[in-house]
Short mmCIF file of C-alpha atoms in Angstrom, two decimals:
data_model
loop_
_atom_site.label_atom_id
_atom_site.label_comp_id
_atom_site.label_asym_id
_atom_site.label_seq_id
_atom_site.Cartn_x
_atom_site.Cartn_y
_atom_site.Cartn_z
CA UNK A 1 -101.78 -11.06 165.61
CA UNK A 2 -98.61 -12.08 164.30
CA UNK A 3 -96.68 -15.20 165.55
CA UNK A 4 -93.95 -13.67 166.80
CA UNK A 5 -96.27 -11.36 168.98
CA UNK A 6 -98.57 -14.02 169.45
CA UNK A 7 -96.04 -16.65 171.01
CA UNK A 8 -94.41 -13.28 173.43
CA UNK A 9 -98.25 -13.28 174.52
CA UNK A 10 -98.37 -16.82 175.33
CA UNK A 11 -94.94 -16.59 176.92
CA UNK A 12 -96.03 -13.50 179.29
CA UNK A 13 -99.11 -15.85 180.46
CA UNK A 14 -97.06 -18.76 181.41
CA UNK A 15 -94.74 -16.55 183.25
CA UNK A 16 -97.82 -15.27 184.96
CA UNK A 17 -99.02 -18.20 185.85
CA UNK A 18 -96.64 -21.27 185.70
CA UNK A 19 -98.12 -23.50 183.31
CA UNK A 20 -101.12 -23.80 181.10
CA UNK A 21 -103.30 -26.48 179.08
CA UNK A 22 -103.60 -26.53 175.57
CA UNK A 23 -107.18 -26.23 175.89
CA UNK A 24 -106.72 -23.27 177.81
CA UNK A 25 -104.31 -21.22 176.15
CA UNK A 26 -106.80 -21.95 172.63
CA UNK A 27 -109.81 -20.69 174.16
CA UNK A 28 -107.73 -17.26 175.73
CA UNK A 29 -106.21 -16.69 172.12
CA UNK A 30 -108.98 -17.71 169.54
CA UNK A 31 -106.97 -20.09 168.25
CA UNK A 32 -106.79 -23.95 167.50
CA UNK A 33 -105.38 -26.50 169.62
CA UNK A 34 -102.83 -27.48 166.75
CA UNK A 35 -101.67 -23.70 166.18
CA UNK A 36 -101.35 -23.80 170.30
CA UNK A 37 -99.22 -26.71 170.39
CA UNK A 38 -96.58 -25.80 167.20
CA UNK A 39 -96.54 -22.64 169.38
CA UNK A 40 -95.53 -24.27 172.24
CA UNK A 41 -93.25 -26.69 170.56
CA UNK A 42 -90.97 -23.49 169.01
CA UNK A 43 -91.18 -22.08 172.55
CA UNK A 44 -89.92 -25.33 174.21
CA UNK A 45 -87.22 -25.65 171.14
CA UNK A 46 -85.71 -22.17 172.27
CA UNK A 47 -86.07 -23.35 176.19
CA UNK A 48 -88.12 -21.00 177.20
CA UNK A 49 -90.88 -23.60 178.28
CA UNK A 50 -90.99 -27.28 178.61
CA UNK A 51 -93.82 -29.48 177.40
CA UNK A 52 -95.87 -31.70 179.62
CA UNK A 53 -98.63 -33.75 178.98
CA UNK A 54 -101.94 -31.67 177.92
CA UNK A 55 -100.03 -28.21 178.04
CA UNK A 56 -96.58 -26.92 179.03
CA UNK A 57 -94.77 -24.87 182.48
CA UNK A 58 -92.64 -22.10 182.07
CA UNK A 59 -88.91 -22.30 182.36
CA UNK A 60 -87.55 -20.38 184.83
CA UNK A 61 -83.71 -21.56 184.87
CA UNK A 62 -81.90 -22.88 181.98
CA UNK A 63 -78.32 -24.67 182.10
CA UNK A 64 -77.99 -24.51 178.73
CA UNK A 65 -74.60 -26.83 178.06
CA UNK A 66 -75.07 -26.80 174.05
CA UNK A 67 -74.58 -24.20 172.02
CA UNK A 68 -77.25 -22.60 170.08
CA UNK A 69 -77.41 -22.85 166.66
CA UNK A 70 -78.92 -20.50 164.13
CA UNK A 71 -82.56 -20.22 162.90
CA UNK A 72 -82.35 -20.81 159.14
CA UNK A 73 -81.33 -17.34 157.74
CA UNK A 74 -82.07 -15.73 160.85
CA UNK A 75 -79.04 -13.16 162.43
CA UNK A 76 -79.37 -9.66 163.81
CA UNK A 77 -80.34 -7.71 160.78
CA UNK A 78 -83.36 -10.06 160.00
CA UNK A 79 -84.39 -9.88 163.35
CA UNK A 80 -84.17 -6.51 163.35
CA UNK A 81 -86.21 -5.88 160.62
CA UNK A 82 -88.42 -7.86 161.57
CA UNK A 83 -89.23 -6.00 164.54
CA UNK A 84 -89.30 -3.04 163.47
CA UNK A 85 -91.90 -3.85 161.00
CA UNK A 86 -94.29 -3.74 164.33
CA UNK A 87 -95.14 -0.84 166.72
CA UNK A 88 -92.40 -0.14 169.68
CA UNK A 89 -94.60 -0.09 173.18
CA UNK A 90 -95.11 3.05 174.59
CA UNK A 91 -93.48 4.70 177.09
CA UNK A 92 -94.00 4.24 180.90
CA UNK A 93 -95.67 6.84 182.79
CA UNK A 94 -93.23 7.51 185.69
CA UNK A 95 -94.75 7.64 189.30
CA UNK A 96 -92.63 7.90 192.81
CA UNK A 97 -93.45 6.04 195.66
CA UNK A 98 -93.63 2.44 196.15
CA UNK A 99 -91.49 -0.27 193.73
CA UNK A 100 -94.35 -2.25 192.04
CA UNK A 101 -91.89 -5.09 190.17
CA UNK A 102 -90.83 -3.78 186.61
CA UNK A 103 -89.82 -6.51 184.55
CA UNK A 104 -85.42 -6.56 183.94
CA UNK A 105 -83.23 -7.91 181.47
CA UNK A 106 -79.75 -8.21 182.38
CA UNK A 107 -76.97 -9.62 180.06
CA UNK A 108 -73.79 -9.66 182.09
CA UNK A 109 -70.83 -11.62 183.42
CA UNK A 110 -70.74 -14.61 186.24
CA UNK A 111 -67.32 -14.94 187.49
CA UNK A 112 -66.02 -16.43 190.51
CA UNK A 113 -64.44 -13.85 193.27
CA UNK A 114 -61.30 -14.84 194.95
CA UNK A 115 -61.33 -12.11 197.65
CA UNK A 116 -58.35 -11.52 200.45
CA UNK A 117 -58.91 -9.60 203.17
CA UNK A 118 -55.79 -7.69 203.97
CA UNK A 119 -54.48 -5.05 206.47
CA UNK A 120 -53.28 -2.82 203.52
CA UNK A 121 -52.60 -2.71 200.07
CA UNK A 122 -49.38 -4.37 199.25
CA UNK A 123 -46.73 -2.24 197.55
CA UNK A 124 -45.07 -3.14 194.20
CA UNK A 125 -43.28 -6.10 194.63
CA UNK A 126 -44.37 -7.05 198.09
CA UNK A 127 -45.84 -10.15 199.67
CA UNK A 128 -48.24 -9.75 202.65
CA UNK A 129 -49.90 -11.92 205.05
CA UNK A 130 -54.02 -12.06 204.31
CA UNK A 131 -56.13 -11.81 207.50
CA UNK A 132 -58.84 -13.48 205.50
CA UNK A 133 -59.99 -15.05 202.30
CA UNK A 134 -62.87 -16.63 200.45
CA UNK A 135 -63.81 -17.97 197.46
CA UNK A 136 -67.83 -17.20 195.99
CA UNK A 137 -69.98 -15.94 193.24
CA UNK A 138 -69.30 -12.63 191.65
CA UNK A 139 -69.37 -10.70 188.36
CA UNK A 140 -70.86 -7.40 187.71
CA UNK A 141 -73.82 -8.95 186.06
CA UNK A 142 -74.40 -11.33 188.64
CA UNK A 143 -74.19 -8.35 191.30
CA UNK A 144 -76.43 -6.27 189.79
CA UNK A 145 -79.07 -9.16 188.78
CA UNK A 146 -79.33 -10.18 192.83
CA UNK A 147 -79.50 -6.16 193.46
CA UNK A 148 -81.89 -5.75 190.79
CA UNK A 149 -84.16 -8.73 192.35
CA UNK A 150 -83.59 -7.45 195.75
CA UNK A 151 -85.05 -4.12 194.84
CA UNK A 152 -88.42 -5.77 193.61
CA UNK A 153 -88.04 -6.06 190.38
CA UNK A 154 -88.37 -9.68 188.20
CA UNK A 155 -85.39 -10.49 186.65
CA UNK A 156 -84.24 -12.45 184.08
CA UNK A 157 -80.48 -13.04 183.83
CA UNK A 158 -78.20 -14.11 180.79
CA UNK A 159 -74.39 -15.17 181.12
CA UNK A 160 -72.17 -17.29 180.59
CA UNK A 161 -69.77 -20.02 182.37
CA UNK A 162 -67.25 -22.96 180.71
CA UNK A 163 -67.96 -26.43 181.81
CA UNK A 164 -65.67 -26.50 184.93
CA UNK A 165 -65.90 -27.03 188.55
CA UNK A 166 -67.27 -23.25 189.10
CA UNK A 167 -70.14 -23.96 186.38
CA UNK A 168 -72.14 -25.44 188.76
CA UNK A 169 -71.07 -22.63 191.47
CA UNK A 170 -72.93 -20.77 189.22
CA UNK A 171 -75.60 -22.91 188.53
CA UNK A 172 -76.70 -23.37 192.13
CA UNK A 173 -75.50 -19.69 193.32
CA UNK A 174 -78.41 -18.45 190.57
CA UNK A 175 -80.72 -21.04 191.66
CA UNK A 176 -80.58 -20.10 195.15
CA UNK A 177 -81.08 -16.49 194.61
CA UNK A 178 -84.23 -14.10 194.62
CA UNK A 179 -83.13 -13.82 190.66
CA UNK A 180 -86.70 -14.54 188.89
CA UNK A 181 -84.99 -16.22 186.37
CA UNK A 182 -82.00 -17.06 183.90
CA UNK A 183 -80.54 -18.58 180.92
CA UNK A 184 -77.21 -19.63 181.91
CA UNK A 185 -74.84 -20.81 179.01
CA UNK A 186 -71.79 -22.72 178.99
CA UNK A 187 -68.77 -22.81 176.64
CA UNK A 188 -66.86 -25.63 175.42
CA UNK A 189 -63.59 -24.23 175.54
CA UNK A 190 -62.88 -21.50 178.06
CA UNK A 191 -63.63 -21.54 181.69
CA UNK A 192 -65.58 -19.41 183.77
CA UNK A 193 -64.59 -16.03 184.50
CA UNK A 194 -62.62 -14.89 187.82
CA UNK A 195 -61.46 -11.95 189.97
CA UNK A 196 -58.98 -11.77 192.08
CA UNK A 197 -60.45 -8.92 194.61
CA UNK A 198 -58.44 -7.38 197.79
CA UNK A 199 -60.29 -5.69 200.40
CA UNK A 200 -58.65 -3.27 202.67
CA UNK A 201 -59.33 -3.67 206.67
CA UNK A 202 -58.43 0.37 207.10
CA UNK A 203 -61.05 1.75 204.86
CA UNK A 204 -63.26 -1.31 202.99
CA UNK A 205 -61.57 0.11 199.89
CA UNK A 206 -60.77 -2.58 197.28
CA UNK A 207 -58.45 -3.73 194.08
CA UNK A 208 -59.59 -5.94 191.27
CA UNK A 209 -57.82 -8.18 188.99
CA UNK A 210 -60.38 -9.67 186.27
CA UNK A 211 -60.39 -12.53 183.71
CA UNK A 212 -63.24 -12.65 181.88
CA UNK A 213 -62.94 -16.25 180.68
CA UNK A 214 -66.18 -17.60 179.14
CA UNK A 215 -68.03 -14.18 179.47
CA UNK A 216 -66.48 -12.86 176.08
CA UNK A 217 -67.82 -15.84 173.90
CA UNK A 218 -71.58 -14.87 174.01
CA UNK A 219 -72.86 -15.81 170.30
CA UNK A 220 -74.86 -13.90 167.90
CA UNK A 221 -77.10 -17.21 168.32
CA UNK A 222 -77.29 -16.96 171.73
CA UNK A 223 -78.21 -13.22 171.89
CA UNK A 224 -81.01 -14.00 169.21
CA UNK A 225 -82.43 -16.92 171.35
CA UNK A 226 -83.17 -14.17 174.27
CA UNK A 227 -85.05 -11.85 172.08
CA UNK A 228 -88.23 -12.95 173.66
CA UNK A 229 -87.10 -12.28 176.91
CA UNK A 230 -86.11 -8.77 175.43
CA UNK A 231 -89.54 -8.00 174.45
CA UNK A 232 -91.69 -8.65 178.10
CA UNK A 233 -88.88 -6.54 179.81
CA UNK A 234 -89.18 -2.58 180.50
CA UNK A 235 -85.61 -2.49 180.65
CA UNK A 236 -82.00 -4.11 179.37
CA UNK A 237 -79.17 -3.76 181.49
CA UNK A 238 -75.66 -4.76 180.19
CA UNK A 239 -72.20 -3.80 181.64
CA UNK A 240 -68.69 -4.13 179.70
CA UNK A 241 -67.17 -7.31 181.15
CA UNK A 242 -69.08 -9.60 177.81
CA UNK A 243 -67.37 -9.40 174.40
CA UNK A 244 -68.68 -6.34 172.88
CA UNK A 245 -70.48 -7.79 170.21
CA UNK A 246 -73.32 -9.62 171.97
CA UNK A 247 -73.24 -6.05 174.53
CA UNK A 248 -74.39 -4.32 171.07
CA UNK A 249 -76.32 -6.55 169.72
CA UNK A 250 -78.44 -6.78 172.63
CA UNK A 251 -78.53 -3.18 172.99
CA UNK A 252 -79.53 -2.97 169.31
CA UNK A 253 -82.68 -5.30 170.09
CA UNK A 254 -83.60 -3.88 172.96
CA UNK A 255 -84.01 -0.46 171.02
CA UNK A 256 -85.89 -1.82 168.24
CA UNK A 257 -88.36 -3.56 170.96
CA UNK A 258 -88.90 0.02 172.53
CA UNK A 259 -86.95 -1.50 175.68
CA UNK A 260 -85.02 1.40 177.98
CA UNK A 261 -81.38 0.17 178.29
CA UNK A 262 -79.11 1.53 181.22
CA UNK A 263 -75.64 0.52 180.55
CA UNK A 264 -72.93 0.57 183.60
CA UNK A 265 -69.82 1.38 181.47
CA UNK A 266 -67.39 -0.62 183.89
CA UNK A 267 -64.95 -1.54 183.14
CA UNK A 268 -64.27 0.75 180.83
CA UNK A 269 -63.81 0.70 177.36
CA UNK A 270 -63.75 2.79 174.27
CA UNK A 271 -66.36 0.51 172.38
CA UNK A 272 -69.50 2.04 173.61
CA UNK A 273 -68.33 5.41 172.30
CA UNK A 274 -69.75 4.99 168.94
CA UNK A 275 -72.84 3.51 170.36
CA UNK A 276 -74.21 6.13 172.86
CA UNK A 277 -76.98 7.46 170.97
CA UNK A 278 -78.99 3.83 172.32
CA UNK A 279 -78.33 4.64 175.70
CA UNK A 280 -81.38 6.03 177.68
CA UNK A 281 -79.37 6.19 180.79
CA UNK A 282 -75.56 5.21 181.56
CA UNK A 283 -73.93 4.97 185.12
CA UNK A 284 -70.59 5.62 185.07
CA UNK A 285 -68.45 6.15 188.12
CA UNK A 286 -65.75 9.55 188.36
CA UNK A 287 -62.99 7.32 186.66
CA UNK A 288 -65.41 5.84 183.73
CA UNK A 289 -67.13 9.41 183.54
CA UNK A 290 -63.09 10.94 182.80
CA UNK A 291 -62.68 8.26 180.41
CA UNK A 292 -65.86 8.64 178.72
CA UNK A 293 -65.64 12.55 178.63
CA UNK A 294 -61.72 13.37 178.34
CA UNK A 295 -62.70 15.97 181.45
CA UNK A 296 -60.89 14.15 184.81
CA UNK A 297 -63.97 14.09 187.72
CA UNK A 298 -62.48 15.36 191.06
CA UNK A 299 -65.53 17.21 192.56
CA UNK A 300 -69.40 18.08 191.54
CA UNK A 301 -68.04 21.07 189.15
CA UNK A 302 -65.82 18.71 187.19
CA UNK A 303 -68.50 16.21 187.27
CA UNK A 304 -70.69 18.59 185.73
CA UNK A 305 -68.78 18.88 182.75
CA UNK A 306 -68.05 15.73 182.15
CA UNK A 307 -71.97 14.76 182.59
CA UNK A 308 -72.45 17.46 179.99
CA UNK A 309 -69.96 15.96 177.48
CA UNK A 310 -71.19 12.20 178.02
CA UNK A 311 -74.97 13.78 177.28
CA UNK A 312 -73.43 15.55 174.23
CA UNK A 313 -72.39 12.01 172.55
CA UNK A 314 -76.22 11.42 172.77
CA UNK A 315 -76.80 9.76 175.79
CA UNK A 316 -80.57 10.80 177.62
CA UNK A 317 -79.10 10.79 181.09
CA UNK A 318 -76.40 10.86 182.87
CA UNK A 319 -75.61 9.54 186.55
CA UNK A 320 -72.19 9.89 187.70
CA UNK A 321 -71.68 7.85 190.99
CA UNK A 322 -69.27 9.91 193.16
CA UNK A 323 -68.75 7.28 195.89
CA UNK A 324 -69.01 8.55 199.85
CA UNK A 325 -70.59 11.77 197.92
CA UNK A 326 -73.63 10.34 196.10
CA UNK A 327 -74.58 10.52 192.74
CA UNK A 328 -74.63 13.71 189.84
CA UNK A 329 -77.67 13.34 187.34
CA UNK A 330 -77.45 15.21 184.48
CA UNK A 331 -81.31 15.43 182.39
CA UNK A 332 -82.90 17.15 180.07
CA UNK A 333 -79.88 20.09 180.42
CA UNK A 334 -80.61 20.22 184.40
CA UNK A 335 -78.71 18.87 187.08
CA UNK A 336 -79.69 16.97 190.42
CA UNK A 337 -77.50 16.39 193.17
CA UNK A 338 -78.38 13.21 195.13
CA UNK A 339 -76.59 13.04 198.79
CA UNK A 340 -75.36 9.55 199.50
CA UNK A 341 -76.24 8.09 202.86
CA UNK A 342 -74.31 8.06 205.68
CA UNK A 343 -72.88 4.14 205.85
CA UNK A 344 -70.15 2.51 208.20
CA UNK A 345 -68.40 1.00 204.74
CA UNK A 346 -66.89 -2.79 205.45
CA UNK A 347 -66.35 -3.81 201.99
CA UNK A 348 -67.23 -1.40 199.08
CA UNK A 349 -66.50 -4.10 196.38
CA UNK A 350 -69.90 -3.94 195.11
CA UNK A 351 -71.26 -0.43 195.60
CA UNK A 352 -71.23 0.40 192.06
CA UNK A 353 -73.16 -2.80 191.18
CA UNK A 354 -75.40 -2.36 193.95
CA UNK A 355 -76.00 1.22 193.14
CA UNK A 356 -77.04 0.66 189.35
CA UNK A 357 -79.34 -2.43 190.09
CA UNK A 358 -81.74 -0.75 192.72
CA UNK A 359 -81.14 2.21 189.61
CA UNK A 360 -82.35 -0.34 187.24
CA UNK A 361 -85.31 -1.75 189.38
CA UNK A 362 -86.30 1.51 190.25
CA UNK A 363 -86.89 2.37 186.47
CA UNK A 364 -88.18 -0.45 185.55
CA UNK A 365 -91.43 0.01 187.72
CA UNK A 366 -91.92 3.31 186.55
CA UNK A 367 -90.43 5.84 189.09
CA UNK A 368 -88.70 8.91 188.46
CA UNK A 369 -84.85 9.82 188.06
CA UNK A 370 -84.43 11.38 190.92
CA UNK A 371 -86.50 9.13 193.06
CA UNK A 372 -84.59 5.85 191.76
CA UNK A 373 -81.42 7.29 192.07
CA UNK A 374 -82.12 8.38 195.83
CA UNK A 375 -83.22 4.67 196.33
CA UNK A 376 -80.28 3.89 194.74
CA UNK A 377 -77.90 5.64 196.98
CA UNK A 378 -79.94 4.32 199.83
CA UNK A 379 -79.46 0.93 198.87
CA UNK A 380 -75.93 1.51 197.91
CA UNK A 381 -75.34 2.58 201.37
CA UNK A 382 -76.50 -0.68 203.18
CA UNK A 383 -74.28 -2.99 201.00
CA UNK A 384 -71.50 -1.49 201.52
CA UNK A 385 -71.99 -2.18 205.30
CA UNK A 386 -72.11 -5.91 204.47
CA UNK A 387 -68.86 -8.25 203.55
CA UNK A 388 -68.71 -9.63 200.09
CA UNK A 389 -70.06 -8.34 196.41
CA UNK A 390 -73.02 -10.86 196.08
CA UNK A 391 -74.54 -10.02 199.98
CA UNK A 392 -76.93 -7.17 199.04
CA UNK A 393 -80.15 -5.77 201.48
CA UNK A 394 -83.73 -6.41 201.29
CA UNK A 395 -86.27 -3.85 199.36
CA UNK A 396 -87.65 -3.12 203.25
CA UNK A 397 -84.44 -2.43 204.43
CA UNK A 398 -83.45 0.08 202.24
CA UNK A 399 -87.44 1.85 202.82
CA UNK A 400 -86.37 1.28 206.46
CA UNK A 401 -83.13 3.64 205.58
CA UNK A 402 -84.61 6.24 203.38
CA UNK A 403 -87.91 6.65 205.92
CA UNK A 404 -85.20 7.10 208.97
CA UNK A 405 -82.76 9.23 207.20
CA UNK A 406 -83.00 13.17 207.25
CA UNK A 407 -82.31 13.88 204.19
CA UNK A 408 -80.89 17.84 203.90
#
């Protein structure tokens, strides 16, 4: 067995079960206690476990405040070699029914949401009275990860904050969470990302302002140092609010490791273009399907197209979320129309991200396209029924919703 593989085995049994002697972990492997401890040593150096005396526990949050330096001659490329000197795992058998906890890698963005509840959208120039406003957790990543989680799958989460007052928002906001786990960095220099979100009162519509802040100054290092993580996980997700760079080179790990990645292209940008061929399956709503296919999405026909076009740049699947009207997938040159559910919308601020996690978690434990997505939709629906981005339903909820609802 080699080391690498070796310490992702000892890794998966301390997530398993929480902690382990020496003793232990030597007898289960074969090995001696000295090769068990410099195993757990480089494990505890990367903060993936911590040492204690006679064995070590498992890490399941990490503040990391320093930055990561690099491995001596280890970047991408060597890592990538490396791994694909070994066999990919093979793929998942798909089965519908039940959500039995797939294992989820999410890289994404934390930022804080200012949100004001208003009567209307202001007009150019305008200045109108708020009938609310808060101040809380947010981020596409974030959303998704707490989506994901609720859904049933075990999640790890990676992003990053600066060291200001919100850092700790973060820090206990994650903590609190059904999240599984994260690795939460910090940077020294730019603060933690924001929105600025209004939410309409006639409709639960929304506009969003972002600044990404400390979310586009993920390292090469820091990507590298989550590799492990990459390899016990059936699936990466990554949006487009991180600097591009550590979006690809995750992406690029993630399909050497034999790891499905779902990418939510949102917001959009023209980056992933070149890069769609490592996309098993991207979730794009009608404006980042138009972008992403030059065909503008007005209706399932258009949609069609443009599913057809996005597939054509070699992405596996395609799942166009068409808000109030469900969801288009577009496999293996067939299409599926998914209804949505019918919902009393509040605040739609994070239907998209709601949408793609239950998507993700649904994957991830092996069920079908069209099952997940249904799920997804299902989910989808109760969130938007609830105020605020971050407040997302329960797995038995949404089974509650999909065993009630006639579906036509």
């Amino acid at each position: 067995m080699f080391l690498e593989e070796r310490r992702t085995h000892i890794l998966a049994f301390l997530d398993k079960n929480e902690r382990a002697t020496v003793n232990q972990l030597a007898a289960l492997f074969s090995l001696s206690k000295e090769t068990i401890r410099h195993d757990l040593n480089a494990l505890a150096n990367q903060g993936l476990v911590q040492r204690c005396h006679g064995g070590a526990q498992i890490v399941r949050k990490s503040f990391q405040s320093d930055l990561i330096g690099s491995s001596d001659s280890v970047n991408i490329e060597t890592l990538l070699r490396k791994i694909n000197r070994k066999k990919p795992r093979a793929a998942r058998v798909e089965r519908t029914g039940q959500l039995t906890g797939g294992k989820v890698c999410i890289l994404g963005s934390f930022n804080v949401d200012i949100v004001a509840k208003v009567e209307r959208f202001p007009k150019g120039g305008e200045s109108i009275m708020a009938v609310d406003s808060a101040l809380g957790p947010g981020g596409k990543g974030a959303n998704q990860a707490l989506a994901a989680s609720k859904a049933g799958a075990d999640v790890h989460f990676v992003c990053k904050v600066g060291k200001d007052r919100f850092s700790q928002l973060a820090y206990e906001h994650l903590s609190a969470s059904d999240i599984h786990s994260f690795t939460l960095y910090q940077s020294e220099s730019v603060p933690t990302g924001n929105a600025i979100i209004y939410v309409s009162q006639q409709n639960g519509e929304n506009m969003i302002a972002i600044h990404s802040g400390a979310n586009q100054t993920i390292t090469e290092s820091e990507i590298i140092a989550i590799h492990e993580r990459l390899a016990q996980s059936h699936v990466l997700l990554v949006q487009l609010e991180n600097n591009f760079d550590a979006t690809l080179n995750a992406m690029k790990i993630a399909s050497a490791l034999g790891v499905s990645i779902i990418v939510n292209p949102a917001p959009y940008s023209h980056e992933i273009l070149p890069h769609l061929s490592l996309v098993d399956i991207i979730t794009p709503n009608e404006t980042e399907a138009s972008l992403l296919s030059g065909i503008e999405v007005t209706d399932w026909k258009s949609a069609k197209k443009a599913a057809q076009e996005i597939a054509g740049k070699g992405v596996k699947t395609v799942i166009i979320t068409m808000g109030n009207q469900g969801a288009l997938i577009y496999e293996n040159q067939r299409f599926y129309e998914v209804s949505a559910f019918p919902a009393v919308a509040v605040d739609t601020t994070g239907a998209g991200d709601a949408f793609t996690g239950a998507l993700t978690a649904a994957v991830a434990s092996g069920q079908s396209i069209r099952w997940a997505a249904t799920y997804a939709c299902a989910f989808a629906s109760l969130a938007v029924e609830r105020e605020g981005a971050a407040n997302m339903p329960s797995h038995e909820q949404v089974l509650h919703r999909l065993s009630q609802t006639v579906r036509q």
